[in-house]
Coordinates of C-alpha atoms in Angstrom, one line a residue:
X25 CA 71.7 98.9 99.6
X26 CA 70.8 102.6 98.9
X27 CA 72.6 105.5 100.9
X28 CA 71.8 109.3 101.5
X29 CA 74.2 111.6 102.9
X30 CA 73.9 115.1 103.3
X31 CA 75.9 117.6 104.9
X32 CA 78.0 120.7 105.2
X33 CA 80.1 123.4 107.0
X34 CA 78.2 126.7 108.1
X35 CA 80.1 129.8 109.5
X36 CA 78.6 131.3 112.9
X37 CA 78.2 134.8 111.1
X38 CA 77.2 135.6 107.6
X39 CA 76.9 139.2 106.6
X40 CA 76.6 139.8 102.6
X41 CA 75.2 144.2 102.5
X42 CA 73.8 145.8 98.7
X43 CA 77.6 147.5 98.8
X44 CA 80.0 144.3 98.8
X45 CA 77.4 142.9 96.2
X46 CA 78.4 146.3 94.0
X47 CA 82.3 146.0 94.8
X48 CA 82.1 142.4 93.4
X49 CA 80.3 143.0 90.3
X50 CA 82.5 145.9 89.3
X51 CA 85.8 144.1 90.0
X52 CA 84.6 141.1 88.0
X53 CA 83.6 143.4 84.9
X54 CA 87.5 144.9 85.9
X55 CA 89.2 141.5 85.9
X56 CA 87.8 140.6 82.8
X57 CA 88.8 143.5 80.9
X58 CA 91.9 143.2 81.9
X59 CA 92.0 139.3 80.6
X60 CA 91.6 140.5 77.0
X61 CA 93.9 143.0 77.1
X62 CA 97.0 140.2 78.2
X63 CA 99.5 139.3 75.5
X64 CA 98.7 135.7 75.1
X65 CA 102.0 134.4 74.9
X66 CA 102.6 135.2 78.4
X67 CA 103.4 132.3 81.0
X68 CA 104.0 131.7 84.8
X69 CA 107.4 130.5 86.0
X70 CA 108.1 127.5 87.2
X71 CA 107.9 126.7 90.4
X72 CA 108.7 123.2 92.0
X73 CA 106.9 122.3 96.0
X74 CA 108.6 119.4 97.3
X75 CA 106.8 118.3 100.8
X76 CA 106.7 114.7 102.8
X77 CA 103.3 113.1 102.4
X78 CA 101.8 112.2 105.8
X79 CA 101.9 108.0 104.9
X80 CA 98.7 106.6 104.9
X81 CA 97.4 109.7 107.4
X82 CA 98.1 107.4 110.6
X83 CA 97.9 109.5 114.1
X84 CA 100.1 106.6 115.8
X85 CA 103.5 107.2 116.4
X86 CA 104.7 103.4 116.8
X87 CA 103.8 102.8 113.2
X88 CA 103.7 106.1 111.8
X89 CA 107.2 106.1 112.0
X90 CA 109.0 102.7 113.3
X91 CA 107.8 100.0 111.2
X92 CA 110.3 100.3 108.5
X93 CA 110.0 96.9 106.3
X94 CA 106.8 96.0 107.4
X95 CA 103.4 96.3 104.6
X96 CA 100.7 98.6 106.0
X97 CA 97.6 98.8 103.8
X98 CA 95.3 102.1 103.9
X99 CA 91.5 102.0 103.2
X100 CA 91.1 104.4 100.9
X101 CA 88.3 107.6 102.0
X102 CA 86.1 106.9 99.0
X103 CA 85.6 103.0 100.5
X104 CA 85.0 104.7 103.8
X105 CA 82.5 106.8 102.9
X106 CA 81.2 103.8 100.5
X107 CA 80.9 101.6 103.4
X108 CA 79.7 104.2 106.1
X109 CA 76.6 102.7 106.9
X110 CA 78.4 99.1 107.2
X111 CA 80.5 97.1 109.9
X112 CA 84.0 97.0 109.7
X113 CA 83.7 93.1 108.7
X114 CA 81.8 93.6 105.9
X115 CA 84.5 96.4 104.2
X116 CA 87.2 93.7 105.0
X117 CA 85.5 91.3 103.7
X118 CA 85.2 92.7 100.6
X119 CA 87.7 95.0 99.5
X120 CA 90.9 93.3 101.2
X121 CA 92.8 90.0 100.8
X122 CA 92.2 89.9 104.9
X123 CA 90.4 86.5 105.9
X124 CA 87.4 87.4 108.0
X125 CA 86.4 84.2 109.7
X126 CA 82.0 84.7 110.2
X127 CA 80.5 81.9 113.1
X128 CA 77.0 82.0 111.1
X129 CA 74.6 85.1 110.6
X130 CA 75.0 88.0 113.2
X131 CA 77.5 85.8 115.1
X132 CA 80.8 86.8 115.4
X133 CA 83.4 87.9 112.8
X134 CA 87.1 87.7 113.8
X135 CA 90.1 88.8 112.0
X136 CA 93.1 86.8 110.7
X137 CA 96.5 86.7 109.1
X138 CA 98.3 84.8 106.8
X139 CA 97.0 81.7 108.9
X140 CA 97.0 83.0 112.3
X141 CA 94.4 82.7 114.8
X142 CA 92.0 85.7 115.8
X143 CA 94.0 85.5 119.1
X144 CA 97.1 86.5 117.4
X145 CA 95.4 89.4 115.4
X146 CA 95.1 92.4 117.6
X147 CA 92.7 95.6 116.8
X148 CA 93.8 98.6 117.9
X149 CA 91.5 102.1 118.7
X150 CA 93.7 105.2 118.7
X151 CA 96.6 103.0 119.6
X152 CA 94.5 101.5 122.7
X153 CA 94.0 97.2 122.4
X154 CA 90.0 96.6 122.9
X155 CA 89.8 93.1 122.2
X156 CA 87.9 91.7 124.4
X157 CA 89.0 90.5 127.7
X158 CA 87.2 87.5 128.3
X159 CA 87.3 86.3 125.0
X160 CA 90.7 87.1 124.2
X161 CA 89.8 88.3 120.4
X162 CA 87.8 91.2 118.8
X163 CA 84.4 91.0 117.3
X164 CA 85.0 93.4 114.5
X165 CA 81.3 92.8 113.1
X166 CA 80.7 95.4 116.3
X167 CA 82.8 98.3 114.6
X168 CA 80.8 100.9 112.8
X169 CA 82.8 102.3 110.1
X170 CA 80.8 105.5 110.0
X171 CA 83.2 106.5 113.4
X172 CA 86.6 105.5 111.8
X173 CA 88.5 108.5 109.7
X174 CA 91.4 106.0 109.1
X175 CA 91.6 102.5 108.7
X176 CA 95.2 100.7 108.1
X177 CA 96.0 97.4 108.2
X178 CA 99.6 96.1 109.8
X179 CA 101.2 93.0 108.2
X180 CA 102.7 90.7 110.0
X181 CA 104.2 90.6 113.9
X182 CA 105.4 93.7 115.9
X183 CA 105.1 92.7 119.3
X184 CA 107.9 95.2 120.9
X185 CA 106.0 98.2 119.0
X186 CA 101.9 96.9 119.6
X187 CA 102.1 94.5 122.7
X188 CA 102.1 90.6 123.2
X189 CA 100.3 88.7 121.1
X190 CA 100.3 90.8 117.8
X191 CA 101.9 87.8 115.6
X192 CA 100.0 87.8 112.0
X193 CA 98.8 91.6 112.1
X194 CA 96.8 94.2 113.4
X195 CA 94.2 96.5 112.4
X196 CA 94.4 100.3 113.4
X197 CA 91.5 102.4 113.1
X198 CA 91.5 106.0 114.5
X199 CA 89.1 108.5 115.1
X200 CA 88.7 112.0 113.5
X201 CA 91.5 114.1 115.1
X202 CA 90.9 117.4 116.5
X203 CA 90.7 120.3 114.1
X204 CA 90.6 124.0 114.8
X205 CA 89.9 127.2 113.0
X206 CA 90.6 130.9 113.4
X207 CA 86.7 131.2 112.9
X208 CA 84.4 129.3 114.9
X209 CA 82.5 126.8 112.8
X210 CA 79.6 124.3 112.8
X211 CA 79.5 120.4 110.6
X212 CA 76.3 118.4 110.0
X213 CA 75.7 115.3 108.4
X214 CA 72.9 113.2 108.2
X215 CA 72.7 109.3 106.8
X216 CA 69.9 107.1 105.7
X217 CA 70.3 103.6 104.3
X218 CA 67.7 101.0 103.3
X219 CA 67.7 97.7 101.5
X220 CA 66.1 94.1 101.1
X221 CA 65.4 92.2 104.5
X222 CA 64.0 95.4 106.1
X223 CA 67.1 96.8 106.5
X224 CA 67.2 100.5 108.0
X225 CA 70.4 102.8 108.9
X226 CA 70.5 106.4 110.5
X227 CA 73.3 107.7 111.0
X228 CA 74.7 111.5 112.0
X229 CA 77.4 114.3 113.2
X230 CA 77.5 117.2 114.2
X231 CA 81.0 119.4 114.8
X232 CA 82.0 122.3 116.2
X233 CA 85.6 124.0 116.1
X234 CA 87.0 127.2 116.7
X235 CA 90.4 128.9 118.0
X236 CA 90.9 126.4 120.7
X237 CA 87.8 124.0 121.1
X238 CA 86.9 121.1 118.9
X239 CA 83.8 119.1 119.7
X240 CA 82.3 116.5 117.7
X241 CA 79.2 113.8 118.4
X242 CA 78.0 110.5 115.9
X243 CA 75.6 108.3 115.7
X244 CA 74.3 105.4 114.0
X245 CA 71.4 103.6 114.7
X246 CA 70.6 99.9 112.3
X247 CA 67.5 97.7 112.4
X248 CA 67.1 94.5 110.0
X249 CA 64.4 91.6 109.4
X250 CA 66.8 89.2 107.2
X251 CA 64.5 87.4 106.7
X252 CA 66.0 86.0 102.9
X253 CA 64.7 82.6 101.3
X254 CA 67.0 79.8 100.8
X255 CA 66.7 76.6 99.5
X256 CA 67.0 73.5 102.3
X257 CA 66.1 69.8 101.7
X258 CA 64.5 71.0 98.1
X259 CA 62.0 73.2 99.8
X260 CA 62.4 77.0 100.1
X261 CA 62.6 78.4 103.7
X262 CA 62.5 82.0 104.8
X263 CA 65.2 82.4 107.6
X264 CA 63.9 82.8 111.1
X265 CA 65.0 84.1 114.5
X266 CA 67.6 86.5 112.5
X267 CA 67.0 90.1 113.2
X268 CA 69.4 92.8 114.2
X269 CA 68.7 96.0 116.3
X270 CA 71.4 98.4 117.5
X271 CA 73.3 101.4 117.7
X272 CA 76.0 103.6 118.1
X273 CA 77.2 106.9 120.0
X274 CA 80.3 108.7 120.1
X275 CA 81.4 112.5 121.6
X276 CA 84.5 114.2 121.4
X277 CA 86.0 116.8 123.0
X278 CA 89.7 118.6 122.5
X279 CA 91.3 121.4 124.0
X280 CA 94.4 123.7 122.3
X281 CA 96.1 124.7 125.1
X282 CA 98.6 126.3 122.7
X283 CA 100.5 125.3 119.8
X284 CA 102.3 122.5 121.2
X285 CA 99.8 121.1 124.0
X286 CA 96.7 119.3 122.6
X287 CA 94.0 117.6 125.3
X288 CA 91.4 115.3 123.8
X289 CA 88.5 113.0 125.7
X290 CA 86.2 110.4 123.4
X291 CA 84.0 108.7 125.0
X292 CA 82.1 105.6 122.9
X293 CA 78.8 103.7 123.9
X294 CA 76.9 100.9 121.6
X295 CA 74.6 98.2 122.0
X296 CA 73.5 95.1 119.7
X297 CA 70.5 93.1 120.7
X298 CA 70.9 90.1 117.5
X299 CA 68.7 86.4 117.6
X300 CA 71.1 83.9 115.7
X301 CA 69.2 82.1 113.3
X302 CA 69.4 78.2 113.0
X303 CA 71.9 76.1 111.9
X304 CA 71.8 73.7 108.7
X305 CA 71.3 70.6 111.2
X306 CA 68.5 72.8 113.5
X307 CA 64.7 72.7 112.8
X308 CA 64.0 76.0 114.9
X309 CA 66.4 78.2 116.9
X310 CA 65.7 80.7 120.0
X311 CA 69.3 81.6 120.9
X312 CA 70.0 85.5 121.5
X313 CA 73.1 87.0 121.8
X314 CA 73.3 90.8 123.5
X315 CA 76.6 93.1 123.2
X316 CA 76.9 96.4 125.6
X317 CA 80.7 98.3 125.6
X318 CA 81.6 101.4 126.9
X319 CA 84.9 103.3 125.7
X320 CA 86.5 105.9 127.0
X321 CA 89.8 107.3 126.5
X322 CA 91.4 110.6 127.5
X323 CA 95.1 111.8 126.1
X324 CA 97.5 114.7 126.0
X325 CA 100.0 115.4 122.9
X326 CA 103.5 118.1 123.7
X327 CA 104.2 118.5 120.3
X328 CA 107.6 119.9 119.2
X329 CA 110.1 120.3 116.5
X330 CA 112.7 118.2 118.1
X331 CA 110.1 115.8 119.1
X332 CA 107.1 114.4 121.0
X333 CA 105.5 113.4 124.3
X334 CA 102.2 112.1 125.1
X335 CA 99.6 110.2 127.8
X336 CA 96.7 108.4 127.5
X337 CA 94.7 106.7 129.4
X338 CA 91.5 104.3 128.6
X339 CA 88.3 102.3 130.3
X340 CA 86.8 99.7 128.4
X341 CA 83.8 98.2 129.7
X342 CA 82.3 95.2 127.8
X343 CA 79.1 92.9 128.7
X344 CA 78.1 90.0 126.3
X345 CA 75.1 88.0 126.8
X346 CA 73.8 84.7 125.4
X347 CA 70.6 82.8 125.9
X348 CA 69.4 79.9 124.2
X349 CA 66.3 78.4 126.1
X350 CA 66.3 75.3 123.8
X351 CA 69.5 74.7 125.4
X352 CA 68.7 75.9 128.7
X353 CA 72.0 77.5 128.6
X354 CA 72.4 81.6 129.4
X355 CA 75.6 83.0 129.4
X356 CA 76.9 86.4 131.0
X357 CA 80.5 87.4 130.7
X358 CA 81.4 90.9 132.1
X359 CA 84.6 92.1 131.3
X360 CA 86.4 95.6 132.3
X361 CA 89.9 96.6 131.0
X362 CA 92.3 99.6 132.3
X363 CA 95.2 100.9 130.1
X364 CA 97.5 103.5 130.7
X365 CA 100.6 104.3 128.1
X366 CA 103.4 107.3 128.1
X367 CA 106.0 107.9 125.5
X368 CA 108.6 110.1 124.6
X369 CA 109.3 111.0 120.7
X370 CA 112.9 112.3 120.3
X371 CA 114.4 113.2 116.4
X372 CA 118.1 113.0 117.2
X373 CA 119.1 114.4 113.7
X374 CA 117.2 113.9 110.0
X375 CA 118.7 110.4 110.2
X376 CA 118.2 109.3 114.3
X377 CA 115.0 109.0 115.5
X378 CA 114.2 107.4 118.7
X379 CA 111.3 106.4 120.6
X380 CA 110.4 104.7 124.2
X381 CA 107.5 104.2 125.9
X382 CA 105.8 102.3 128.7
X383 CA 102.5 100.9 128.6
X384 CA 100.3 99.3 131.7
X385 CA 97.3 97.0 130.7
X386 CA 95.2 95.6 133.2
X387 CA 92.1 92.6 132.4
X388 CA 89.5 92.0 134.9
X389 CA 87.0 89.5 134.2
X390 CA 83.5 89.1 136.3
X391 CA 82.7 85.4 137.1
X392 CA 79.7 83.7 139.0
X393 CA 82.3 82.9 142.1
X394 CA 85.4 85.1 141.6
X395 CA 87.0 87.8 140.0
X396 CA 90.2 87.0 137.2
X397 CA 92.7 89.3 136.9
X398 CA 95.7 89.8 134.1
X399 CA 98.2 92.5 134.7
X400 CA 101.1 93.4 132.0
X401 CA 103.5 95.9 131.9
X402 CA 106.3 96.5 129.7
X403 CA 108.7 99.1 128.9
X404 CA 110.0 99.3 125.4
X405 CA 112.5 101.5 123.1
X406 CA 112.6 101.9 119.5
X407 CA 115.2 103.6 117.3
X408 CA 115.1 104.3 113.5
X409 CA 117.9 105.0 111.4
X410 CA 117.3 106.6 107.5
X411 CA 119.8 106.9 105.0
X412 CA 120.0 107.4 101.1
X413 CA 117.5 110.1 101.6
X414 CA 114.7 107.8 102.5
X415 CA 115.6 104.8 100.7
X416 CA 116.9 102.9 103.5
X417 CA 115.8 102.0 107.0
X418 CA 116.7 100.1 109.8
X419 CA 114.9 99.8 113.2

């Protein structure tokens, strides 16, 4: 695989006049006088910055700053940017212990830990569940990593902090976070990938942020033939019925009310159209398998020094389609979820730290005959305690 990427940062207004170039070139011959004339032996004092590192960059407060204990692994930004024209699977895959169980060639890929099911591993977006409703897991083959700015992987169960279900792990991936700038400024980057198998990748971004507006919009388009040889019954055979076609879009949008309020829509949209290839045991195959989800999410931050409020609200829409005319069987499973969550940050001292919130997840599922519905709610409190200046926790 062979990736391109180009890009940059460009202020609005760019003025450079004959007299600045002047000023410069004098104070540079000035400057460098002055270098010579130094006694040599000369040195700077000392100075010592001691600052608290922002752990693993992670935006959500429930493991940001409650999971004392528990092992939370970081992708690091150079594998991000390795990987940008790649599925979340594939990075997984290959640069963490994480088992990613495949179901064949542009099937499904589900996540697991330390021996639990795909059901018991939840994946998280900005701190919002979008496995899918009618299948209860998450196809994380579907998850460009070109729109992810952090990636962290949670060992092990928190159920209180990330909701039923979350027994082996999780996996948390975030979104760039709104960025501003006393002068207004415009991003682009463009992506282009190609390898064996036909394989083709565009990907983009464009940004925009100034004093109180950030705006941002990504995309990534893929195409592939995979057609590869193999070796079957002592005869080489060049795979069939395996190509890929889909893409990405994302758009964000903040708002700095001031320098405690921070409102922020993203809204998501991709589509997969993917033939599965046959099986070991199959002479031919026809079967098709079509993914469609639209995410939106919408969410206000009151950030103070004592502490922290915030609301967010989300709409996942999901549509998955399969066909296999062999078979005569044509599946269509429609699938729409609804989750609000509000929570309330308090530091009590340098040692107390407390946190509650209440989160309201509702599941509808489409069928031929009738409509399923799931409905939880919960309402949950945390509280960390630090002593022995940050050697010892207990929530």
């Amino acid at each position: 695989m062979i990736v391109f990427v180009c890009g940059g940062t460009y202020r609005i207004i760019l003025s450079v006049t004959l007299r600045t170039w002047i000023n410069l070139i004098l104070l540079t011959l000035c400057f460098g006088g002055e270098v010579h004339a130094q006694n040599l032996s000369d040195t700077l004092n000392e100075v010592q910055v001691k600052g608290k590192k922002d752990e693993h960059g992670l935006q959500d407060i429930r493991i940001k700053g409650f999971t004392s204990g528990q092992k939370i692994s970081g992708i690091d930004s150079a594998l991000l940017k390795l990987y940008k024209m790649q599925s979340a699977a594939q990075l997984l895959s290959q640069q963490t212990p994480v088992f990613i169980r495949s179901y064949g060639f542009n099937g499904l890929a589900t996540l697991n830990f330390r021996g639990s099911s795909a059901a018991q591993s939840q994946v998280y977006w900005n701190g919002i569940p979008i496995s899918n409703a009618a299948l209860g897991i998450a196809d994380i083959s579907l998850l460009p990593v070109a729109f992810m700015n952090n990636l962290n992987i949670v060992y092990g169960g928190s159920a209180a902090l990330l909701g039923s279900g979350n027994v082996g792990g999780a996996l948390m991936t975030e979104t760039e976070r709104p960025a501003f700038d006393s002068i207004a400024r415009i991003g682009a980057e463009l992506g282009l990938g190609f390898g064996s198998y036909a394989q083709r990748q565009l990907a983009g971004k464009l940004s925009f942020r100034q004093r109180r507006w950030f705006g941002a919009a990504a995309f990534i388009g893929q195409v592939a033939a995979n057609n590869f040889t193999y070796t079957k019954d002592g005869k080489k055979v060049k795979t069939e019925n395996s190509e890929l076609e889909g893409g990405s879009a994302m758009a964000q949008v903040g708002y700095k009310l001031n320098d405690k309020n921070l409102f922020r829509a993203i809204g998501w949209y991709q589509k997969y159209d993917r033939n599965v290839p046959p099986a070991l045991f199959e002479s031919y195959s026809v079967k098709n398998r079509r993914d469609a989800s639209l995410k939106l999410l919408a969410d206000w931050e009151n950030q103070t020094s004592r502490g922290k409020r915030y609301v967010k609200v989300s709409f996942i829409s999901d549509d998955m389609k399969y066909e296999d005319t062999a078979a005569k069987l044509a599946t269509d499973n429609r699938s729409y979820q609804y989750y609000l969550e509000a929570g309330w940050q308090q530091f009590l001292s340098l040692r107390h730290k407390l946190l509650a919130f209440a989160p309201v997840h509702l599941l509808r599922m489409d069928l031929d005959t009738s409509i399923a519905m799931q409905r939880k709610f919960a309402l949950a409190a945390a509280y960390k305690y630090r002593h022995l200046p940050g050697r010892l926790g207990v929530r």
